[in-house]
Amino acid sequence: MKIRYFAWLREHIGTSSEDIPLDQTCRTVSDLVAFLSARSVGHRHALSDMTLVRVAVNHVYVDIDHPITAGDEVAFFPPVTGG
Amino acid sequence: MKIRYFAWLREHIGTSSEDIPLDQTCRTVSDLVAFLSARSVGHRHALSDMTLVRVAVNHVYVDIDHPITAGDEVAFFPPVTGG
Amino acid sequence: MTIRIQEDDFDLASIYAELRAPLSPPAASTAQEGTLSVGTLSAGAISLFIGLVRDINDDQRIDAMTLEHYPGMTEAKLTAIRDQAMRRWQLGKAIIIHRVGKLYPNDQIVLVGATSPHRHAACDATAFMMDYLKTEAPFWKSEQTTDGNTKWVASRDSDMTARSRWQKT
Amino acid sequence: MTIRIQEDDFDLASIYAELRAPLSPPAASTAQEGTLSVGTLSAGAISLFIGLVRDINDDQRIDAMTLEHYPGMTEAKLTAIRDQAMRRWQLGKAIIIHRVGKLYPNDQIVLVGATSPHRHAACDATAFMMDYLKTEAPFWKSEQTTDGNTKWVASRDSDMTARSRWQKT
């Protein structure tokens, strides 16, 4: 599974993208957030308040309870500020 | 008093502008319309239905009962169609 | 050069360069007093509207059109419309250009533009100026159709309706 | 070339020339079937919005800003926003251009444009695309202030409010 981070989440975590084998217990975005938060202090810090974070699965915005599968690209980022 | 006509009113009346001495009985735009309508068939035709005509006195839109004085420039024209 | 009525064509690129150029500091400080944004010289948002001669109107093909106006009153009305927009929204610059004389399909007829620190102010002011121009500025179009006839364009109720949305309640 | 994400600057004059160029007949007939306006090749109305880097944000002077985005998702989102506008209004053409990378005050960031036979369709579609771009397209700005700090720009509630006005009831 490919995980991507943008803006201050990328800075906190220290990488813009990581490939991780999908843990069997990870069935939703929420499960994945718990799994990733255990990886480092930076991860835990970046994902500690999910009200500040948007999630996209395969380029589509999803809620925290959205299901995920091994082939997905999951991205975490702050509310957008383009334009 | 200077009278100006635009668009199809100008075509019906056959002139874009005329200088006329202000008749003492002409106190409002409505009086002036009656006065001008007597000048020619073209005038009468152009001014016969004032719901189709807009009036400006000294470049400001006015109603038919607006007062007029000798030094005024009074313009008659159809609803505008610019832009 | 904020109101122009001209027979000549206009050049969007040079008008845009004028709008985009930062305000000079005195103008900026007049625009908004009492905040740090006094120094805001860069526009942030630029909205532009351009009207072109259509090749069809009321289901008839148009060969050409002639725009007549009321010199003196036109300038006064356009200036008043621009002033209203400048008072109603926080604008940096605002411009209205309208052509007169004989025009052909796809020719530029009108340009309205506004700059503001805020995008909705720029967009709304542009739409506002167009709606008022359409209903108050003394221009008249006559169209020459491909069958050789010339006719005066009729005003549209939809333009009056559009203008009424700006009336504050 | 209706969606562009690029580091390079863009040229308004050439984009305007693209928008102004009459539709080719097949595109025009697809646009509106069953009426004589099938043949309408001239746009009539062109609306443009350009966003520039402001020199002040939240009362702090800005030296530069860096725009990051999510390649792949950005293109998908902008395409979806443009498609929504094309379905909702009768548009001839619609374009969205957004820059990424390092930008300086008064630099162009974004351009949105639409053409239509009707001015309100062109103006509304432009505002709609900006409102959705602001809230859905995955771009993030970090600002470098004159005191040497760099900070991520916070999203604004007003942008969500602006988007909600387009939701049909």
Coordinates of C-alpha atoms in Angstrom, one line a residue:
Chain A
M1 CA 0.0 0.0 0.0
K2 CA 1.3 3.4 -0.9
I3 CA 0.9 6.2 1.7
R4 CA 1.5 9.9 0.8
Y5 CA 1.8 12.9 3.0
F6 CA 1.7 16.6 2.0
A7 CA 2.4 20.0 3.5
W8 CA 2.9 20.0 7.3
L9 CA 2.1 16.3 7.6
R10 CA 5.0 15.6 5.2
E11 CA 7.3 17.8 7.3
H12 CA 6.3 16.2 10.6
I13 CA 6.7 12.6 9.3
G14 CA 9.8 13.5 7.4
T15 CA 8.9 11.8 4.1
S16 CA 6.4 12.4 1.3
S17 CA 5.6 8.8 0.6
E18 CA 6.1 5.3 2.0
D19 CA 5.3 1.8 0.8
I20 CA 4.0 -0.4 3.5
P21 CA 2.6 -3.9 3.5
L22 CA -1.0 -3.7 4.5
D23 CA -1.6 -5.1 7.9
Q24 CA -4.5 -7.5 8.0
T25 CA -6.1 -5.6 10.9
C26 CA -6.3 -2.5 8.7
R27 CA -9.7 -2.5 7.2
T28 CA -10.5 1.2 7.2
V29 CA -8.7 4.5 7.1
S30 CA -9.2 4.8 10.8
D31 CA -7.4 1.5 11.4
L32 CA -4.6 2.7 9.1
V33 CA -4.2 5.9 11.1
A34 CA -3.8 3.9 14.3
F35 CA -1.3 1.6 12.5
L36 CA 0.7 4.5 11.1
S37 CA 0.7 6.5 14.4
A38 CA 2.7 3.6 16.0
R39 CA 5.5 4.0 13.4
S40 CA 7.2 7.1 14.8
V41 CA 6.7 10.2 17.0
G42 CA 6.4 12.2 13.8
H43 CA 3.6 10.0 12.5
R44 CA 1.8 10.1 15.9
H45 CA 2.1 13.9 16.0
A46 CA 1.0 14.4 12.4
L47 CA -2.0 12.1 12.8
S48 CA -3.0 13.0 16.3
D49 CA -5.9 15.3 15.4
M50 CA -7.7 13.9 12.4
T51 CA -10.1 16.9 12.3
L52 CA -7.2 18.8 10.9
V53 CA -6.4 16.1 8.3
R54 CA -8.0 15.3 5.0
V55 CA -7.8 11.8 3.5
A56 CA -7.9 10.7 -0.1
V57 CA -8.0 7.1 -1.3
N58 CA -7.0 6.7 -4.9
H59 CA -7.4 10.5 -5.5
V60 CA -10.9 10.6 -4.0
Y61 CA -11.8 12.3 -0.7
V62 CA -13.0 9.8 1.8
D63 CA -14.2 9.7 5.4
I64 CA -12.2 8.1 8.2
D65 CA -14.4 4.9 8.1
H66 CA -13.7 4.3 4.4
P67 CA -12.5 0.8 3.6
I68 CA -9.0 0.3 2.3
T69 CA -7.4 -2.5 0.3
A70 CA -3.8 -3.5 -0.4
G71 CA -3.6 -1.8 -3.8
D72 CA -4.8 1.6 -2.6
E73 CA -2.9 4.8 -2.6
V74 CA -3.9 6.6 0.6
A75 CA -3.0 10.3 1.1
F76 CA -3.0 12.4 4.2
F77 CA -2.9 16.2 4.0
P78 CA -4.3 19.4 5.6
P79 CA -7.3 21.3 4.2
V80 CA -6.3 22.7 0.8
T81 CA -5.1 26.3 0.3
G82 CA -4.6 26.7 -3.5
G83 CA -6.0 29.4 -5.8
Chain B
M1 CA -34.1 74.0 -25.3
K2 CA -32.1 71.2 -26.9
I3 CA -33.9 68.0 -27.9
R4 CA -32.0 64.9 -28.8
Y5 CA -33.3 61.6 -30.4
F6 CA -31.5 58.3 -30.6
A7 CA -31.9 54.9 -32.4
W8 CA -35.3 54.4 -34.0
L9 CA -36.7 57.7 -32.6
R10 CA -34.0 59.5 -34.5
E11 CA -34.9 57.5 -37.6
H12 CA -38.6 58.2 -37.3
I13 CA -38.1 61.9 -36.6
G14 CA -35.4 62.3 -39.2
T15 CA -33.0 64.3 -37.1
S16 CA -30.7 63.5 -34.1
S17 CA -31.2 66.9 -32.5
E18 CA -33.2 70.1 -32.7
D19 CA -33.2 73.4 -30.8
I20 CA -36.6 74.7 -30.0
P21 CA -37.8 77.7 -28.0
L22 CA -39.5 76.4 -24.9
D23 CA -43.2 77.0 -25.1
Q24 CA -44.5 78.6 -21.9
T25 CA -47.1 75.8 -21.6
C26 CA -44.4 73.2 -21.4
R27 CA -43.7 72.6 -17.7
T28 CA -43.0 68.9 -17.7
V29 CA -41.7 66.2 -20.0
S30 CA -45.2 65.2 -20.6
D31 CA -46.1 68.7 -21.9
L32 CA -43.1 68.6 -24.1
V33 CA -44.1 65.3 -25.6
A34 CA -47.5 66.7 -26.5
F35 CA -45.8 69.8 -28.0
L36 CA -43.3 67.9 -30.0
S37 CA -45.9 65.4 -31.3
A38 CA -47.6 68.3 -33.1
R39 CA -44.4 69.1 -35.1
S40 CA -44.6 66.3 -37.6
V41 CA -46.0 62.8 -38.4
G42 CA -42.6 61.4 -37.6
H43 CA -42.6 63.1 -34.2
R44 CA -46.1 61.9 -33.4
H45 CA -45.2 58.3 -34.5
A46 CA -42.0 58.2 -32.5
L47 CA -43.6 59.6 -29.3
S48 CA -47.0 57.9 -29.6
D49 CA -46.2 55.1 -27.0
M50 CA -44.1 56.6 -24.2
T51 CA -43.9 53.2 -22.5
L52 CA -41.4 52.3 -25.3
V53 CA -39.4 55.5 -24.7
R54 CA -36.9 56.6 -22.1
V55 CA -36.3 60.2 -21.2
A56 CA -33.1 61.9 -19.9
V57 CA -32.9 65.5 -18.8
N58 CA -29.4 66.8 -18.7
H59 CA -28.1 63.2 -18.9
V60 CA -30.2 62.0 -16.0
Y61 CA -33.1 59.5 -16.4
V62 CA -36.4 61.1 -15.5
D63 CA -40.1 60.3 -15.4
I64 CA -42.7 61.7 -17.7
D65 CA -43.8 64.3 -15.1
H66 CA -40.4 65.7 -14.5
P67 CA -40.2 69.5 -14.7
I68 CA -38.2 71.1 -17.5
T69 CA -36.7 74.5 -18.0
A70 CA -35.4 76.5 -21.0
G71 CA -31.7 75.6 -20.5
D72 CA -32.3 71.8 -20.4
E73 CA -31.1 69.2 -22.8
V74 CA -33.9 66.6 -23.1
A75 CA -33.2 63.3 -24.8
F76 CA -35.7 60.7 -26.0
F77 CA -34.5 57.1 -26.8
P78 CA -35.5 53.5 -26.6
P79 CA -34.4 51.2 -23.7
V80 CA -30.7 50.8 -24.0
T81 CA -29.1 47.7 -25.6
G82 CA -25.3 48.1 -25.1
G83 CA -22.8 45.6 -23.7
Chain C
M1 CA -8.2 55.8 -18.0
T2 CA -10.9 54.1 -16.2
I3 CA -13.8 54.8 -18.6
R4 CA -13.3 54.6 -22.3
I5 CA -15.7 54.9 -25.2
Q6 CA -14.0 54.3 -28.5
E7 CA -14.4 53.2 -32.1
D8 CA -11.0 51.5 -32.0
D9 CA -10.5 48.0 -30.8
F10 CA -8.9 47.5 -27.4
D11 CA -6.0 45.2 -26.4
L12 CA -6.7 42.9 -23.4
A13 CA -3.0 42.4 -22.6
S14 CA -2.3 46.1 -22.1
I15 CA -5.5 46.6 -20.0
Y16 CA -4.5 43.6 -17.9
A17 CA -1.0 45.0 -17.4
E18 CA -2.6 48.2 -16.1
L19 CA -4.9 46.4 -13.7
R20 CA -2.1 44.1 -12.5
A21 CA 0.4 46.9 -11.9
P22 CA 0.6 47.4 -8.1
L23 CA -1.2 50.5 -6.7
S24 CA 1.1 53.3 -5.9
P25 CA 1.4 53.7 -2.1
P26 CA -0.8 56.9 -1.8
A27 CA -3.6 55.2 -3.6
A28 CA -3.3 52.1 -1.5
S29 CA -3.4 54.0 1.7
T30 CA -6.5 55.9 0.6
A31 CA -8.1 52.6 -0.3
Q32 CA -8.1 51.1 3.2
E33 CA -7.1 53.1 6.2
G34 CA -6.4 52.0 9.7
T35 CA -5.2 48.4 9.0
L36 CA -1.8 47.0 8.1
S37 CA -3.3 46.2 4.7
V38 CA -2.8 49.9 4.1
G39 CA 0.3 48.8 2.4
T40 CA -1.3 46.2 0.2
L41 CA -0.2 47.1 -3.3
S42 CA -0.7 43.9 -5.1
A43 CA -4.2 43.2 -6.3
G44 CA -4.6 39.6 -5.3
A45 CA -7.7 39.1 -7.5
I46 CA -8.4 40.3 -11.0
S47 CA -11.8 39.7 -12.7
L48 CA -12.3 40.5 -16.4
F49 CA -15.4 40.3 -18.6
I50 CA -15.3 40.7 -22.4
G51 CA -18.3 40.8 -24.6
L52 CA -18.0 39.8 -28.3
V53 CA -20.3 40.3 -31.2
R54 CA -22.2 37.1 -31.6
D55 CA -22.8 35.7 -35.1
I56 CA -26.4 34.8 -34.2
N57 CA -29.1 36.7 -32.3
D58 CA -32.8 35.7 -32.0
D59 CA -32.1 32.8 -34.4
Q60 CA -30.8 35.1 -37.2
R61 CA -27.3 35.2 -38.6
I62 CA -25.6 38.6 -38.1
D63 CA -23.4 40.2 -40.7
A64 CA -22.5 43.3 -38.7
M65 CA -23.8 45.6 -36.0
T66 CA -23.7 49.3 -35.4
L67 CA -23.4 50.8 -31.9
E68 CA -24.8 54.3 -31.4
H69 CA -24.5 56.1 -28.1
Y70 CA -25.3 59.4 -26.4
P71 CA -22.0 61.2 -26.0
G72 CA -21.8 63.0 -22.7
M73 CA -24.5 60.9 -20.9
T74 CA -22.7 57.7 -21.7
E75 CA -19.5 58.8 -20.0
A76 CA -21.5 60.2 -17.0
K77 CA -23.4 56.9 -16.6
L78 CA -20.4 54.6 -16.9
T79 CA -18.5 56.8 -14.4
A80 CA -21.4 56.6 -12.0
I81 CA -21.7 52.8 -12.4
R82 CA -17.9 52.4 -11.8
D83 CA -18.1 54.8 -8.8
Q84 CA -21.0 52.8 -7.3
A85 CA -18.9 49.6 -7.6
M86 CA -15.9 51.3 -6.0
R87 CA -18.0 52.3 -3.0
R88 CA -19.8 49.0 -2.7
W89 CA -16.7 46.7 -2.8
Q90 CA -13.1 47.0 -1.7
L91 CA -11.6 47.4 -5.1
G92 CA -8.1 48.5 -6.1
K93 CA -8.9 49.4 -9.7
A94 CA -12.0 49.2 -11.9
I95 CA -12.3 49.8 -15.7
I96 CA -15.1 50.0 -18.3
I97 CA -14.3 50.1 -22.0
H98 CA -17.1 50.1 -24.6
R99 CA -16.8 50.4 -28.4
V100 CA -19.1 52.2 -30.7
G101 CA -19.5 52.3 -34.5
K102 CA -19.6 49.3 -36.9
L103 CA -18.6 45.9 -35.5
Y104 CA -18.5 42.4 -36.9
P105 CA -19.0 38.9 -35.5
N106 CA -16.4 38.0 -32.9
D107 CA -15.3 41.7 -32.5
Q108 CA -14.8 42.9 -29.0
I109 CA -17.6 45.2 -27.8
V110 CA -17.1 45.7 -24.1
L111 CA -14.6 45.0 -21.4
V112 CA -15.2 45.4 -17.7
G113 CA -12.5 44.6 -15.1
A114 CA -11.9 45.0 -11.4
T115 CA -9.1 44.2 -9.0
S116 CA -9.5 43.5 -5.2
P117 CA -7.7 41.8 -2.4
H118 CA -10.7 39.4 -2.4
R119 CA -11.9 37.3 -5.3
H120 CA -15.6 37.6 -4.6
A121 CA -15.4 41.4 -4.5
A122 CA -13.6 41.4 -7.9
C123 CA -16.1 39.0 -9.5
D124 CA -19.2 40.6 -8.0
A125 CA -18.1 44.1 -9.0
T126 CA -17.5 43.0 -12.6
A127 CA -20.9 41.3 -12.8
F128 CA -22.5 44.4 -11.2
M129 CA -20.9 46.8 -13.6
M130 CA -22.1 44.7 -16.6
D131 CA -25.6 44.4 -15.3
Y132 CA -25.9 48.2 -14.8
L133 CA -24.2 48.9 -18.1
K134 CA -26.7 46.7 -19.9
T135 CA -29.7 48.5 -18.4
E136 CA -28.5 52.1 -17.9
A137 CA -25.7 53.1 -20.3
P138 CA -27.1 54.8 -23.4
F139 CA -25.9 52.5 -26.1
W140 CA -28.1 51.1 -28.9
K141 CA -27.3 48.3 -31.2
S142 CA -28.7 47.9 -34.7
E143 CA -28.0 44.5 -36.4
Q144 CA -27.5 43.8 -40.1
T145 CA -28.7 40.3 -40.8
T146 CA -27.4 38.1 -43.6
D147 CA -30.8 38.6 -45.5
G148 CA -29.9 42.3 -45.9
N149 CA -32.2 43.7 -43.2
T150 CA -31.2 46.1 -40.5
K151 CA -33.1 46.2 -37.2
W152 CA -32.8 47.7 -33.8
V153 CA -32.0 45.2 -31.1
A154 CA -34.8 44.9 -28.5
S155 CA -34.0 45.3 -24.8
R156 CA -34.4 42.2 -22.7
D157 CA -36.4 41.8 -19.5
S158 CA -33.7 39.4 -18.3
D159 CA -31.3 42.3 -18.1
M160 CA -33.7 44.2 -15.8
T161 CA -34.1 41.1 -13.7
A162 CA -30.3 40.7 -13.5
R163 CA -29.9 44.3 -12.4
S164 CA -32.5 44.0 -9.7
R165 CA -30.5 41.4 -7.8
W166 CA -28.0 44.1 -6.8
Q167 CA -30.7 46.2 -5.1
K168 CA -30.2 46.1 -1.3
T169 CA -33.2 45.3 0.7
Chain D
M1 CA -5.3 22.2 -23.0
T2 CA -8.2 22.9 -20.6
I3 CA -6.4 21.9 -17.4
R4 CA -2.8 22.9 -16.8
I5 CA -0.6 22.6 -13.7
Q6 CA 2.8 24.2 -14.3
E7 CA 5.8 25.9 -12.7
D8 CA 6.1 28.3 -15.6
D9 CA 4.2 31.5 -15.8
F10 CA 1.3 31.8 -18.2
D11 CA 0.4 34.4 -20.7
L12 CA -3.1 35.9 -20.5
A13 CA -3.1 37.2 -24.1
S14 CA -2.5 33.7 -25.6
I15 CA -5.1 32.1 -23.3
Y16 CA -7.6 34.8 -24.2
A17 CA -6.9 34.2 -27.9
E18 CA -7.7 30.5 -27.4
L19 CA -10.9 31.3 -25.6
R20 CA -12.0 33.9 -28.1
A21 CA -11.3 31.7 -31.2
P22 CA -14.7 30.6 -32.6
L23 CA -15.6 27.0 -31.8
S24 CA -15.1 24.6 -34.7
P25 CA -18.5 23.6 -36.2
P26 CA -18.6 20.0 -34.8
A27 CA -17.9 21.3 -31.3
A28 CA -20.6 24.0 -31.7
S29 CA -23.2 21.5 -32.8
T30 CA -22.5 19.2 -29.9
A31 CA -22.8 22.1 -27.5
Q32 CA -26.5 22.8 -28.3
E33 CA -28.5 20.6 -30.4
G34 CA -31.9 21.2 -31.9
T35 CA -31.8 25.0 -32.2
L36 CA -30.6 27.3 -34.8
S37 CA -27.9 28.3 -32.3
V38 CA -26.3 25.0 -33.3
G39 CA -24.3 27.3 -35.6
T40 CA -23.2 29.7 -32.9
L41 CA -19.5 29.7 -33.1
S42 CA -18.7 33.1 -31.5
A43 CA -18.5 33.0 -27.7
G44 CA -20.4 36.2 -27.0
A45 CA -19.2 36.3 -23.4
I46 CA -15.8 35.6 -21.9
S47 CA -15.1 35.7 -18.2
L48 CA -11.6 35.5 -16.7
F49 CA -10.3 35.4 -13.2
I50 CA -6.7 35.7 -12.3
G51 CA -5.2 35.2 -8.8
L52 CA -1.9 37.0 -7.9
V53 CA 0.4 36.5 -5.0
R54 CA -0.5 39.2 -2.5
D55 CA 2.3 41.0 -0.7
I56 CA 0.5 40.8 2.6
N57 CA -1.5 38.0 4.3
D58 CA -2.9 38.0 7.8
D59 CA -1.2 41.3 8.4
Q60 CA 2.3 40.0 7.6
R61 CA 4.5 41.0 4.6
I62 CA 5.2 38.1 2.3
D63 CA 8.5 37.7 0.6
A64 CA 7.7 34.6 -1.4
M65 CA 5.4 31.5 -1.3
T66 CA 5.8 27.9 -2.3
L67 CA 2.9 26.0 -3.8
E68 CA 2.9 22.2 -3.3
H69 CA 0.4 19.9 -4.9
Y70 CA -0.6 16.2 -5.2
P71 CA 0.3 15.2 -8.8
G72 CA -2.4 13.0 -10.2
M73 CA -5.2 14.0 -7.8
T74 CA -4.8 17.6 -8.7
E75 CA -5.4 17.0 -12.4
A76 CA -8.3 14.7 -11.6
K77 CA -10.0 17.2 -9.3
L78 CA -9.5 20.2 -11.6
T79 CA -10.9 18.1 -14.5
A80 CA -13.9 17.1 -12.4
I81 CA -14.5 20.7 -11.4
R82 CA -14.3 21.9 -15.0
D83 CA -16.6 19.1 -16.1
Q84 CA -19.2 20.0 -13.4
A85 CA -19.2 23.6 -14.7
M86 CA -19.6 22.5 -18.3
R87 CA -22.6 20.4 -17.4
R88 CA -24.2 23.1 -15.2
W89 CA -23.9 26.0 -17.6
Q90 CA -24.1 26.4 -21.4
L91 CA -20.4 27.0 -21.9
G92 CA -18.3 27.0 -25.1
K93 CA -14.9 26.6 -23.5
A94 CA -13.6 26.5 -19.9
I95 CA -10.0 26.5 -18.7
I96 CA -8.2 26.2 -15.4
I97 CA -4.4 26.9 -15.1
H98 CA -2.6 26.7 -11.7
R99 CA 1.0 27.3 -11.0
V100 CA 3.2 25.3 -8.5
G101 CA 6.6 25.9 -7.0
K102 CA 8.1 29.2 -5.7
L103 CA 6.2 32.4 -6.4
Y104 CA 6.7 36.0 -5.5
P105 CA 4.4 38.9 -4.8
N106 CA 2.3 40.0 -7.8
D107 CA 3.2 36.7 -9.6
Q108 CA 0.2 35.0 -11.3
I109 CA -0.9 31.9 -9.4
V110 CA -4.2 30.8 -11.0
L111 CA -6.3 31.6 -14.0
V112 CA -9.9 30.4 -14.6
G113 CA -11.8 31.3 -17.7
A114 CA -15.1 30.4 -19.4
T115 CA -16.9 31.4 -22.6
S116 CA -20.7 31.2 -23.2
P117 CA -23.4 32.8 -25.3
H118 CA -24.7 34.3 -22.0
R119 CA -22.7 36.6 -19.7
H120 CA -24.1 35.3 -16.5
A121 CA -23.3 31.7 -17.4
A122 CA -19.7 32.7 -18.1
C123 CA -19.3 34.7 -14.9
D124 CA -21.1 32.2 -12.7
A125 CA -19.1 29.3 -14.1
T126 CA -15.8 31.2 -13.4
A127 CA -16.8 31.9 -9.8
F128 CA -18.0 28.3 -9.4
M129 CA -14.7 26.9 -10.6
M130 CA -12.7 29.2 -8.3
D131 CA -14.8 28.3 -5.3
Y132 CA -14.4 24.6 -5.9
L133 CA -10.7 24.9 -6.7
K134 CA -10.2 26.7 -3.4
T135 CA -11.8 24.0 -1.4
E136 CA -11.2 20.8 -3.3
A137 CA -8.0 21.0 -5.4
P138 CA -5.0 19.6 -3.5
F139 CA -2.7 22.6 -3.4
W140 CA -1.0 23.9 -0.3
K141 CA 0.7 27.2 0.1
S142 CA 3.6 28.0 2.5
E143 CA 4.5 31.6 2.9
Q144 CA 7.9 33.1 3.6
T145 CA 7.4 36.3 5.6
T146 CA 9.9 39.2 5.6
D147 CA 11.0 38.3 9.2
G148 CA 12.4 35.0 7.8
N149 CA 9.7 32.6 9.0
T150 CA 8.0 30.1 6.8
K151 CA 4.5 28.9 7.6
W152 CA 1.7 26.9 6.1
V153 CA -1.3 29.0 5.1
A154 CA -4.4 28.1 7.0
S155 CA -7.6 27.2 5.1
R156 CA -10.5 29.7 5.5
D157 CA -14.0 29.0 6.6
S158 CA -15.1 31.7 4.1
D159 CA -14.0 29.5 1.3
M160 CA -16.2 26.6 2.4
T161 CA -19.1 29.1 2.8
A162 CA -18.5 30.4 -0.7
R163 CA -18.6 26.8 -2.1
S164 CA -21.8 26.0 -0.3
R165 CA -23.7 28.7 -2.3
W166 CA -23.5 26.5 -5.4
Q167 CA -25.2 23.5 -3.7
K168 CA -28.6 23.0 -5.3
T169 CA -31.5 22.6 -2.8

